[in-house]
Tab-separated table of C-alpha atoms in Angstrom:
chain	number	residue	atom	x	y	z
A	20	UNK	CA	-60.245	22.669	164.641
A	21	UNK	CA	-58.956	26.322	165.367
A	22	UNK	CA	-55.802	26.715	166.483
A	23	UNK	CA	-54.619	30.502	168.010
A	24	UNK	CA	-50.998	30.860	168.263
A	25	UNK	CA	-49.314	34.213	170.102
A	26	UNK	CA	-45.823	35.437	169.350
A	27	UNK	CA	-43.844	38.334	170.330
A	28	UNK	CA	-43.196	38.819	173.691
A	29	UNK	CA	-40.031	39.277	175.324
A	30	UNK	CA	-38.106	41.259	177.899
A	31	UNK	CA	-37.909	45.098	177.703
A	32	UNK	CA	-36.872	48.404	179.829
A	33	UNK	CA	-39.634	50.130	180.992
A	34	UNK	CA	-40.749	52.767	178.164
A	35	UNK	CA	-39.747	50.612	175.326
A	36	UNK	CA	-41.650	49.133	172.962
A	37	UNK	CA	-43.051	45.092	171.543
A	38	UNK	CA	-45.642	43.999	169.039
A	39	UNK	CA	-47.450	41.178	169.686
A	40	UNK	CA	-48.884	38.814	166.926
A	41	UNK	CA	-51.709	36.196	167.091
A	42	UNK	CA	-52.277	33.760	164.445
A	43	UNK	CA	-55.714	31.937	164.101
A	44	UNK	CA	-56.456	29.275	161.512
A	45	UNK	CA	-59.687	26.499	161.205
A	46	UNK	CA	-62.179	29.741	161.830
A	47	UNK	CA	-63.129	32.469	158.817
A	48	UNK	CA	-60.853	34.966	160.694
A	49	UNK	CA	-62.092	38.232	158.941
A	50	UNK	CA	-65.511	37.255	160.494
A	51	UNK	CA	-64.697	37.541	164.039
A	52	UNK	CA	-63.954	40.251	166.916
A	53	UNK	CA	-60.578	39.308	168.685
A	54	UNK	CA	-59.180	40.356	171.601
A	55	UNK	CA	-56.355	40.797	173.493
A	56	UNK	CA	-55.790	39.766	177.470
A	57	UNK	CA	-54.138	39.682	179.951
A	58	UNK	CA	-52.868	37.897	183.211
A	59	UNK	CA	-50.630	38.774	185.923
A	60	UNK	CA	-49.113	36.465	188.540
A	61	UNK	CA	-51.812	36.330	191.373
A	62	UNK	CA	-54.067	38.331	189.338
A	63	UNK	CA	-57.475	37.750	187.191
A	64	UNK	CA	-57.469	38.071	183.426
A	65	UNK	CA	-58.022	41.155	182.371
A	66	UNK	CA	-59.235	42.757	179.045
A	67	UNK	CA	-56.800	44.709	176.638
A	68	UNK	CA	-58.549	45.725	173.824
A	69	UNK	CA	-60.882	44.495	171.855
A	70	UNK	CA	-60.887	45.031	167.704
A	71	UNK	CA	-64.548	44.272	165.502
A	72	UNK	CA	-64.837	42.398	162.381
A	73	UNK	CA	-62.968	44.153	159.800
A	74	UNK	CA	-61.761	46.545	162.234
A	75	UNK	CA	-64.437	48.353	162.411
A	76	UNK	CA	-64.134	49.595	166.247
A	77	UNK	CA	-61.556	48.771	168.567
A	78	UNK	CA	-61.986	49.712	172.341
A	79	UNK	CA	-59.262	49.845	174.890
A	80	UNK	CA	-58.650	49.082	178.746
A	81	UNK	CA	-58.101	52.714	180.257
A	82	UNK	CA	-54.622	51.445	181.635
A	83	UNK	CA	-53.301	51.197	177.724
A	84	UNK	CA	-55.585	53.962	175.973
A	85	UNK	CA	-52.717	56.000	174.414
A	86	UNK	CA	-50.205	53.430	174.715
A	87	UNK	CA	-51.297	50.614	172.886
A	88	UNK	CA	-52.649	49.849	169.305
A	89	UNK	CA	-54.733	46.580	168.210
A	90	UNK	CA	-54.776	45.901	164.643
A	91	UNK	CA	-55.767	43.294	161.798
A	92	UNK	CA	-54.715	41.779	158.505
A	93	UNK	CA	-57.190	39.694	157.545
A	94	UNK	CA	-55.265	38.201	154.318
A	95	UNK	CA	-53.068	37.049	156.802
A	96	UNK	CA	-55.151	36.071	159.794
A	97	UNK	CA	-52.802	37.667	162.331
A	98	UNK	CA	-53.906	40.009	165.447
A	99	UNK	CA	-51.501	42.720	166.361
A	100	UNK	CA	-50.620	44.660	169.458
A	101	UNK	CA	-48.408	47.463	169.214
A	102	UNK	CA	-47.172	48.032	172.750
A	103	UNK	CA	-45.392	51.429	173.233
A	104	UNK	CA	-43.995	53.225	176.782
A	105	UNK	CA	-44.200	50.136	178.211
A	106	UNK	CA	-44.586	50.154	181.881
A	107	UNK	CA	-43.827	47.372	184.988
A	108	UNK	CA	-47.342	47.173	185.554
A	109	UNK	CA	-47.665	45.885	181.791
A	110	UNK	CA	-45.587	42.942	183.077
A	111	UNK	CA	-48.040	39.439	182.455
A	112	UNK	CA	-49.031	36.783	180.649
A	113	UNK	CA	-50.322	38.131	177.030
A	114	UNK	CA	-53.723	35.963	175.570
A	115	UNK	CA	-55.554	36.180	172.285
A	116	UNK	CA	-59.230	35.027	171.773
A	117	UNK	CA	-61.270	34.575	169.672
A	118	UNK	CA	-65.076	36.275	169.937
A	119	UNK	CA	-68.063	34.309	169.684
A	120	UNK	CA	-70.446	35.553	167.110
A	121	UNK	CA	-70.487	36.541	163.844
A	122	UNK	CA	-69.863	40.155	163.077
A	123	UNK	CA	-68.908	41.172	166.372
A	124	UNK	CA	-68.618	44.716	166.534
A	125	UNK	CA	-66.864	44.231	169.904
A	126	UNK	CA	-69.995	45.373	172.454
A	127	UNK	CA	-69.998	46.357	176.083
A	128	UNK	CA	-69.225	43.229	177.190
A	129	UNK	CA	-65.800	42.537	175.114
A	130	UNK	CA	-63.938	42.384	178.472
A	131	UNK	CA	-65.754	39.697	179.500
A	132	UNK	CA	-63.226	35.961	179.138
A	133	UNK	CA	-66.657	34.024	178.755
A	134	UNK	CA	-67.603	35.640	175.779
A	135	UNK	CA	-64.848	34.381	174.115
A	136	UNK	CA	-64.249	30.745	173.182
A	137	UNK	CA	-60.398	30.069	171.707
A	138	UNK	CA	-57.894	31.110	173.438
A	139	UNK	CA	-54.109	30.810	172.534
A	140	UNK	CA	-51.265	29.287	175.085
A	141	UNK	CA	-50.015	32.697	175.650
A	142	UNK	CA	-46.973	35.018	175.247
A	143	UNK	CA	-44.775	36.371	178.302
A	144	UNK	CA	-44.437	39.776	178.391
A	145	UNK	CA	-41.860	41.803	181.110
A	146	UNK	CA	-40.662	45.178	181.809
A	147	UNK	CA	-37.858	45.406	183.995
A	148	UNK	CA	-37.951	49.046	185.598
């Protein structure tokens, strides 16, 4: 049974800075793309980034290009998200998923919710301005 559990998120001033973790266990993590997405009150999810199988590509939502930074440790089975100059608009709901398909290298369609199939119970994120 895999089991995805986020962490991290909190309350900060707009141009400060979180990192966001995501567990996964019951899956052969280092196998999989994950992603990160996200949901804002009234809003559809939305794709964040997207990192490959052993990190081999990582693609970004233009809205965070710049700003934010996924990352892997594989040993450990944890996603990360470096968030820096945090903005308002960042404020939502943070998910991590997993990718289906072996060896993802995170294609055109990473943005996509349906081509992902375990999702975590989410992590609040909010920047007061």
């Amino acid at each position: 049974q895999v089991q995805v559990v986020e962490s991290g998120g909190g309350l900060v001033q707009a141009g400060g800075s979180l990192r966001l973790s995501c567990t996964a266990s019951g899956l052969t993590f280092a196998g999989y793309a994950m992603a990160w997405f996200r949901q804002a009150p009234g809003k559809e999810r939305e794709g964040v980034s997207c990192i490959s199988w052993y990190g081999i590509t990582t693609y970004y939502d233009d809205s965070v290009k710049g700003r934010f930074t996924i990352s892997r440790d594989d040993a450990k089975n944890t996603l990360y998200l470096q968030m820096n100059s945090l903005k308002p608009e960042d404020t939502a709901m943070y998910y991590c998923a997993t990718k289906t398909g072996w060896r993802d290298r995170c294609s055109g369609s990473w943005s996509h919710t349906a081509t992902y199939n375990h999702w975590g119970q989410g992590t609040q994120v909010t920047v007061s301005s």
